[in-house]
XYZ file of N, CA and C in Angstrom:
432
model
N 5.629 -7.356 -6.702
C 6.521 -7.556 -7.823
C 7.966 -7.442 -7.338
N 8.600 -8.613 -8.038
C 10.255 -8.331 -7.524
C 10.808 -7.794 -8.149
N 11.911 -7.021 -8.067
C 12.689 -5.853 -8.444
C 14.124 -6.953 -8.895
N 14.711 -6.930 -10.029
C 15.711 -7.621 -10.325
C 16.699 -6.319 -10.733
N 17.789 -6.333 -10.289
C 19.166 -5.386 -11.085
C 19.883 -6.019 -11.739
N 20.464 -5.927 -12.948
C 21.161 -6.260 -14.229
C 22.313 -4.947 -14.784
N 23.203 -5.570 -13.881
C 24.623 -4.644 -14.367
C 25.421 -5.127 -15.713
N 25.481 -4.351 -16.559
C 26.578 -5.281 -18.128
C 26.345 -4.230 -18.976
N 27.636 -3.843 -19.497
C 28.212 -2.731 -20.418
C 27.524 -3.386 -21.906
N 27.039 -3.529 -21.536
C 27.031 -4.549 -23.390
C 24.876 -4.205 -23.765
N 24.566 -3.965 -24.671
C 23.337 -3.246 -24.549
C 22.600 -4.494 -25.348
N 23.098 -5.445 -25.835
C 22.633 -5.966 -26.477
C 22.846 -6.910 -25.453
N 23.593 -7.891 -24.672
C 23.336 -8.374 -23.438
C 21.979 -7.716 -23.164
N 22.113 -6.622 -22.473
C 20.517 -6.238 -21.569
C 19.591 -6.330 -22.597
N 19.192 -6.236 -23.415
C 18.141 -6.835 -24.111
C 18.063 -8.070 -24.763
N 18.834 -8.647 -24.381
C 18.423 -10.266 -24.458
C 18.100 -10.919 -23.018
N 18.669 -10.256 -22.122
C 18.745 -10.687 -20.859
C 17.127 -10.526 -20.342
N 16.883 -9.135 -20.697
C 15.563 -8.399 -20.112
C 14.483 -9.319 -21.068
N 14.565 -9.810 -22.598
C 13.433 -10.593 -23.169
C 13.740 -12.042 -22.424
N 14.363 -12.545 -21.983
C 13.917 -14.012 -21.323
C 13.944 -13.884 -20.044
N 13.980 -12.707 -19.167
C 13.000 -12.605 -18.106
C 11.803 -12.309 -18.199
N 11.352 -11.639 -19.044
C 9.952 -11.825 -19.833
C 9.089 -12.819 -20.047
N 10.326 -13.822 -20.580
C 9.688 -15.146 -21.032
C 9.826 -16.084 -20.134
N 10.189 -15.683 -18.603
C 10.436 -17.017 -17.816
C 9.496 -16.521 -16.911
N 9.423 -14.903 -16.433
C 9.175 -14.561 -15.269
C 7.686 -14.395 -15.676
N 7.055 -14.631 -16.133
C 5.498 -13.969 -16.346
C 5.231 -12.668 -16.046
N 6.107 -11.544 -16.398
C 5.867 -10.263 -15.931
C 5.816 -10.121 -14.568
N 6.272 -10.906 -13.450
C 6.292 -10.708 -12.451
C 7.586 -10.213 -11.448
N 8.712 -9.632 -12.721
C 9.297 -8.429 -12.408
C 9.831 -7.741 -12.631
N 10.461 -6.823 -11.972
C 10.552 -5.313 -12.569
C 12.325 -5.543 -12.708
N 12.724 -4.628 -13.639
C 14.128 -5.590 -14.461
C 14.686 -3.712 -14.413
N 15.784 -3.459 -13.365
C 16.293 -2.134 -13.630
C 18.047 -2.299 -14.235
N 18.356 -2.018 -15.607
C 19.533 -2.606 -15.975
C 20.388 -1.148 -16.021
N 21.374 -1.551 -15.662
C 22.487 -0.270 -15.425
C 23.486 -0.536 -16.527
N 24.854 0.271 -16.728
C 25.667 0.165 -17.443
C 27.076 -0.395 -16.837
N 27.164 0.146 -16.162
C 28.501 0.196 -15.200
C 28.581 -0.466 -13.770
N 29.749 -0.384 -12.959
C 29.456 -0.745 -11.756
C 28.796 0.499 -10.831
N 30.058 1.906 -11.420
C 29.468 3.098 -10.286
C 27.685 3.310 -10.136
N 27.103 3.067 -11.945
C 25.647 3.391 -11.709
C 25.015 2.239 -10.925
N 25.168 1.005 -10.743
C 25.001 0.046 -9.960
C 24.723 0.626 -8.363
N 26.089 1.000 -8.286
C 26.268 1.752 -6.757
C 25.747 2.857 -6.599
N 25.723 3.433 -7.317
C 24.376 4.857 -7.288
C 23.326 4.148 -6.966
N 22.690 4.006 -7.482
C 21.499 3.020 -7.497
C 21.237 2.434 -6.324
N 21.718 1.793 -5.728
C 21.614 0.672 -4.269
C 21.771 1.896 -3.376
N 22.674 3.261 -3.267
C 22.083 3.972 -2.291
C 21.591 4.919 -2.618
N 20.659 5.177 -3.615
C 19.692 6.056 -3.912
C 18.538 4.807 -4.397
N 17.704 4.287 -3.748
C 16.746 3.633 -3.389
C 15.124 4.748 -3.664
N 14.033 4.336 -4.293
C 13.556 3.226 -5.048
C 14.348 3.107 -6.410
N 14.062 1.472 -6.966
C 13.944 0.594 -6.151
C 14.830 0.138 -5.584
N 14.756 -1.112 -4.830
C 15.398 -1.728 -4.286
C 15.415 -3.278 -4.800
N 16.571 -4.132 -5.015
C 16.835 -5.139 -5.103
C 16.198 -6.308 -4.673
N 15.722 -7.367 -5.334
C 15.381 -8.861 -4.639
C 16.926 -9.485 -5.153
N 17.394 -8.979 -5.995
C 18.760 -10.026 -6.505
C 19.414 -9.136 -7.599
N 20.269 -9.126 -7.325
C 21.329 -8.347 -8.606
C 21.813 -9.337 -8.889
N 21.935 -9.124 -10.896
C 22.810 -10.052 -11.337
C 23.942 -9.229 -12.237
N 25.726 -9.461 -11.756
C 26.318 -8.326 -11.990
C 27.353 -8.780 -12.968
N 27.827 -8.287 -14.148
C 28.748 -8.737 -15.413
C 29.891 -8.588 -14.651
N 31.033 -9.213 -15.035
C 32.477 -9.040 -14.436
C 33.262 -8.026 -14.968
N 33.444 -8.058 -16.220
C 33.908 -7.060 -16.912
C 33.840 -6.103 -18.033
N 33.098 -5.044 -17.166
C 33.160 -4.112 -17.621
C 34.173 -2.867 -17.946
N 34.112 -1.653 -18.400
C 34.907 -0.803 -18.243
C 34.583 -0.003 -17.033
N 35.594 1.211 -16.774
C 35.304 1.690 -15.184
C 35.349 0.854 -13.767
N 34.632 1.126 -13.096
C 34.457 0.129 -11.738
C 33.853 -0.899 -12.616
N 34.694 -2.043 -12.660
C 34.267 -3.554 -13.066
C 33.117 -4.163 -11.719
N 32.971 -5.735 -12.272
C 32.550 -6.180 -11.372
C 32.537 -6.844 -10.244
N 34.375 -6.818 -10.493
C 35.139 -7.459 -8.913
C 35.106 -6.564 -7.752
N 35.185 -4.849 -8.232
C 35.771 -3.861 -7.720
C 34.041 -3.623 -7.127
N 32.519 -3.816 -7.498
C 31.382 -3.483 -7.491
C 31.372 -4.323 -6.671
N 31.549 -5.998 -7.172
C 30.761 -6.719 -6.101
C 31.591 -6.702 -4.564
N 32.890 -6.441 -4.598
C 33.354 -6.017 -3.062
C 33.183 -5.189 -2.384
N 32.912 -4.195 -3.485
C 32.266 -2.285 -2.313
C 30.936 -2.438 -1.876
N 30.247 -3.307 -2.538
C 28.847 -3.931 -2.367
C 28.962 -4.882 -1.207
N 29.815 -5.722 -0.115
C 30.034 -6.895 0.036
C 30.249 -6.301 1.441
N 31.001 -5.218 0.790
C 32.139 -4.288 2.044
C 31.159 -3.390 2.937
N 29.701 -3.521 2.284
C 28.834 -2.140 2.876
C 27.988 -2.825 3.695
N 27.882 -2.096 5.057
C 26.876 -2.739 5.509
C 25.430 -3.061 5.396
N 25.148 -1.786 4.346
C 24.105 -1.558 4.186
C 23.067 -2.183 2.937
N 24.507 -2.345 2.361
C 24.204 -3.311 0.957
C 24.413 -4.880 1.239
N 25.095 -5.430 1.668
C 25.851 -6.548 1.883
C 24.713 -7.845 1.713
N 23.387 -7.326 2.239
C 22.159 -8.215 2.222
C 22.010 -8.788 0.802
N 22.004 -8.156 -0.150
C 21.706 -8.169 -1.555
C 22.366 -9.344 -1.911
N 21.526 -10.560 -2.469
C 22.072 -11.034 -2.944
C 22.595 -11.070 -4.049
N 24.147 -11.266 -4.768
C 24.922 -11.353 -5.779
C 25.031 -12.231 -6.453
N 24.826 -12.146 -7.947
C 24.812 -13.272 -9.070
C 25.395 -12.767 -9.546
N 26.853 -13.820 -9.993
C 27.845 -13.269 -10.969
C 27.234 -13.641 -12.287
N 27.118 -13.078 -13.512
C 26.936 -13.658 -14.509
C 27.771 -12.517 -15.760
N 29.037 -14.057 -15.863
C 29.527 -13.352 -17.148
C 30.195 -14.757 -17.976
N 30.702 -14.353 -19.023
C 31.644 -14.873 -20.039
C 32.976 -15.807 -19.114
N 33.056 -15.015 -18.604
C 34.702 -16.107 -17.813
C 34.105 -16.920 -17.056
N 34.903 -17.727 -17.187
C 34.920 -18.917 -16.237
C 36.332 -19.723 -15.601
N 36.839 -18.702 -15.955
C 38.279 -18.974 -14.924
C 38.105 -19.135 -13.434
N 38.970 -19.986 -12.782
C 38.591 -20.749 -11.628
C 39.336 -19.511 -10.738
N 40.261 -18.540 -11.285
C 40.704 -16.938 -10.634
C 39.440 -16.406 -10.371
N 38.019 -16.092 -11.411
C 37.282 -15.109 -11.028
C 36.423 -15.728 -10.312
N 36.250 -16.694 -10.282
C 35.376 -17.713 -9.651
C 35.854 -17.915 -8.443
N 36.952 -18.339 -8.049
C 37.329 -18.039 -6.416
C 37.476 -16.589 -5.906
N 37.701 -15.199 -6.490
C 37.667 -13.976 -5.759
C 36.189 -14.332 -5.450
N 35.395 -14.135 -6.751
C 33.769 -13.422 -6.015
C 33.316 -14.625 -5.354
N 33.543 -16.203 -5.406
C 32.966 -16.508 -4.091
C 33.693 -15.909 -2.735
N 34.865 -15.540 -2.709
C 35.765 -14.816 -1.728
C 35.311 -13.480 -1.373
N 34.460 -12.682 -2.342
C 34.035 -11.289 -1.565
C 32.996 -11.317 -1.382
N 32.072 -12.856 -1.619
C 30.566 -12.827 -1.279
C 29.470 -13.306 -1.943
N 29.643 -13.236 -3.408
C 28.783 -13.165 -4.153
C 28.392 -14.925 -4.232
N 26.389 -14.714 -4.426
C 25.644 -15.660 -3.996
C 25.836 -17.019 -4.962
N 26.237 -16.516 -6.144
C 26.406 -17.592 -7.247
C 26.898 -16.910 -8.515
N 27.594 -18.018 -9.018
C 28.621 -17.555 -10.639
C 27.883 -18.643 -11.598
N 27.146 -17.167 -12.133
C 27.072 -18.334 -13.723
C 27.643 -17.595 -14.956
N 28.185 -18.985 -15.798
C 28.513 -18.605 -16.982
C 27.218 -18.339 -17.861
N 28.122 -17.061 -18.768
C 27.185 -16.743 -19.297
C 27.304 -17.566 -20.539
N 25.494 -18.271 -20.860
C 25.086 -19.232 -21.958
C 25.561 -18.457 -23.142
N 25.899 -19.054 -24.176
C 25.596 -18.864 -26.194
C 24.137 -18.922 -26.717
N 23.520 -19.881 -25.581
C 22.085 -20.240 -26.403
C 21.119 -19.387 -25.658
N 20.143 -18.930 -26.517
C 19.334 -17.792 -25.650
C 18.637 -19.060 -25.248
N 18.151 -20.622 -25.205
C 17.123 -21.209 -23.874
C 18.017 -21.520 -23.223
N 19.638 -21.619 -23.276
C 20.028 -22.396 -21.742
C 20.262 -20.739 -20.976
N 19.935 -19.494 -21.645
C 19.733 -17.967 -20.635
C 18.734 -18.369 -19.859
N 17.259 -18.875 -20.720
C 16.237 -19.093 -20.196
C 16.250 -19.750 -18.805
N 16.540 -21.086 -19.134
C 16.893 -21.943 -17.929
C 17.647 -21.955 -17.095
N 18.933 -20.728 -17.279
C 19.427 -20.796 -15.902
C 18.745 -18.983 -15.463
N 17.843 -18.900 -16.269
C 17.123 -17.558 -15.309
C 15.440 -17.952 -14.635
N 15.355 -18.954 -14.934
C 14.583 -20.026 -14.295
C 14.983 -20.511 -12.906
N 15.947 -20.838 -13.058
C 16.421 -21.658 -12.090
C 17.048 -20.573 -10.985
N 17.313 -19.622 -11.505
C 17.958 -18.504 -10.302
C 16.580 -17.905 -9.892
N 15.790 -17.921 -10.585
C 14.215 -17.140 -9.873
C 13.774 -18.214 -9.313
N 13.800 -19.254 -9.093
C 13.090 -20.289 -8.433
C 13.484 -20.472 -6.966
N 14.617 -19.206 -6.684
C 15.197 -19.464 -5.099
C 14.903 -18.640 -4.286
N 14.644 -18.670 -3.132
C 13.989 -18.000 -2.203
C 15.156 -17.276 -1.824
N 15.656 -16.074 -2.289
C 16.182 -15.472 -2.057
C 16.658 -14.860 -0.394
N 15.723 -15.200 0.334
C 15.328 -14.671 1.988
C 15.912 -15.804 2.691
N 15.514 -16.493 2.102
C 16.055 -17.571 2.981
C 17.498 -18.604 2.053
N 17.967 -17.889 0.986
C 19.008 -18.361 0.334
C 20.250 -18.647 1.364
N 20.864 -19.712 1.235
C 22.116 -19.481 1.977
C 23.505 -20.323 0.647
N 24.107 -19.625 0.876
C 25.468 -19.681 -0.099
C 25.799 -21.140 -0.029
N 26.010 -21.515 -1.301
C 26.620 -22.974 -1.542
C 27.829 -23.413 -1.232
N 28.554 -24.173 -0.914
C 29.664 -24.990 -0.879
C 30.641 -24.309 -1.863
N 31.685 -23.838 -2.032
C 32.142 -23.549 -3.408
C 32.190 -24.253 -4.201
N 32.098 -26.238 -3.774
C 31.867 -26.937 -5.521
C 30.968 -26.890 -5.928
N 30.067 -26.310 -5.444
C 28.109 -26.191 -5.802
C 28.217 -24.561 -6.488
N 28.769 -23.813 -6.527
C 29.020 -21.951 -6.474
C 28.745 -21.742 -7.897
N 29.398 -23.081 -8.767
C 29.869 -21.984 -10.367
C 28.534 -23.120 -10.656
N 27.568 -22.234 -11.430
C 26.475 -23.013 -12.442
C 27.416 -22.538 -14.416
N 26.360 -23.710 -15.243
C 26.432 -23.449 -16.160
C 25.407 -23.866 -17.007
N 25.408 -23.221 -18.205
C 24.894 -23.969 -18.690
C 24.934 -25.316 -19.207
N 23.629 -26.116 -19.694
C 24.252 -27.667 -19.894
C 24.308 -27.522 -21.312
């Protein structure tokens, strides 16, 4: 079973997020959702579990998710993990830092709970191991 992390201040986000991995993933994985960035970073070095893919909100309160996904980026130990931005902005500012500190892909976050579906479809459908980072005009997904 793969281990997914889901960082986002917003509680009603994580339970919409966590029911259409439900509905995409066939129970085939384990969904650990945090609040913040610091519990994020707790988390990654206080192991089990461990990550197949974090998908991390941008802005939050506290350590956001620019300030997470670079201390994450910056570590050697973490750095493997692959990073999915998924938030609300889509400014071509937040979108060039986190392809700039690493992170594996930016999606906007959908209005419609099936285009959540389908782009959490489409991010589980990648071989994470053997993922290699897109082009930056390939970087920002959205929904259609």
């Amino acid at each position: 079973m793969s281990t997914i992390f889901y960082t986002d201040d917003d509680a009603d986000d994580i339970m919409i997020f966590e029911q259409a991995l439900k509905e995409v993933g066939d129970n085939n994985y384990n969904l650990k959702a945090v609040e913040d960035g610091q519990e994020l970073i707790d988390s990654l070095n206080n192991p089990p579990p461990t990550p197949n893919v974090i998908f991390l909100d941008l802005n939050m309160p506290g350590k956001d998710g620019r300030e997470t996904l670079k201390e994450i980026k910056s570590h050697d130990e973490l750095k493997r993990f692959p990073v999915i931005i998924l938030s609300t902005s889509s400014s071509k500012e937040d979108i060039d830092l986190t392809y700039h500190y690493g992170a594996s892909l930016y999606v906007n976050k959908p209005r419609k709970y099936s285009d959540l579906k389908k782009l959490l479809a489409t991010c589980l459908r990648i071989d994470w191991k053997t993922y290699e980072r897109p082009a930056k005009e390939n970087f920002f997904l959205k929904a259609s």
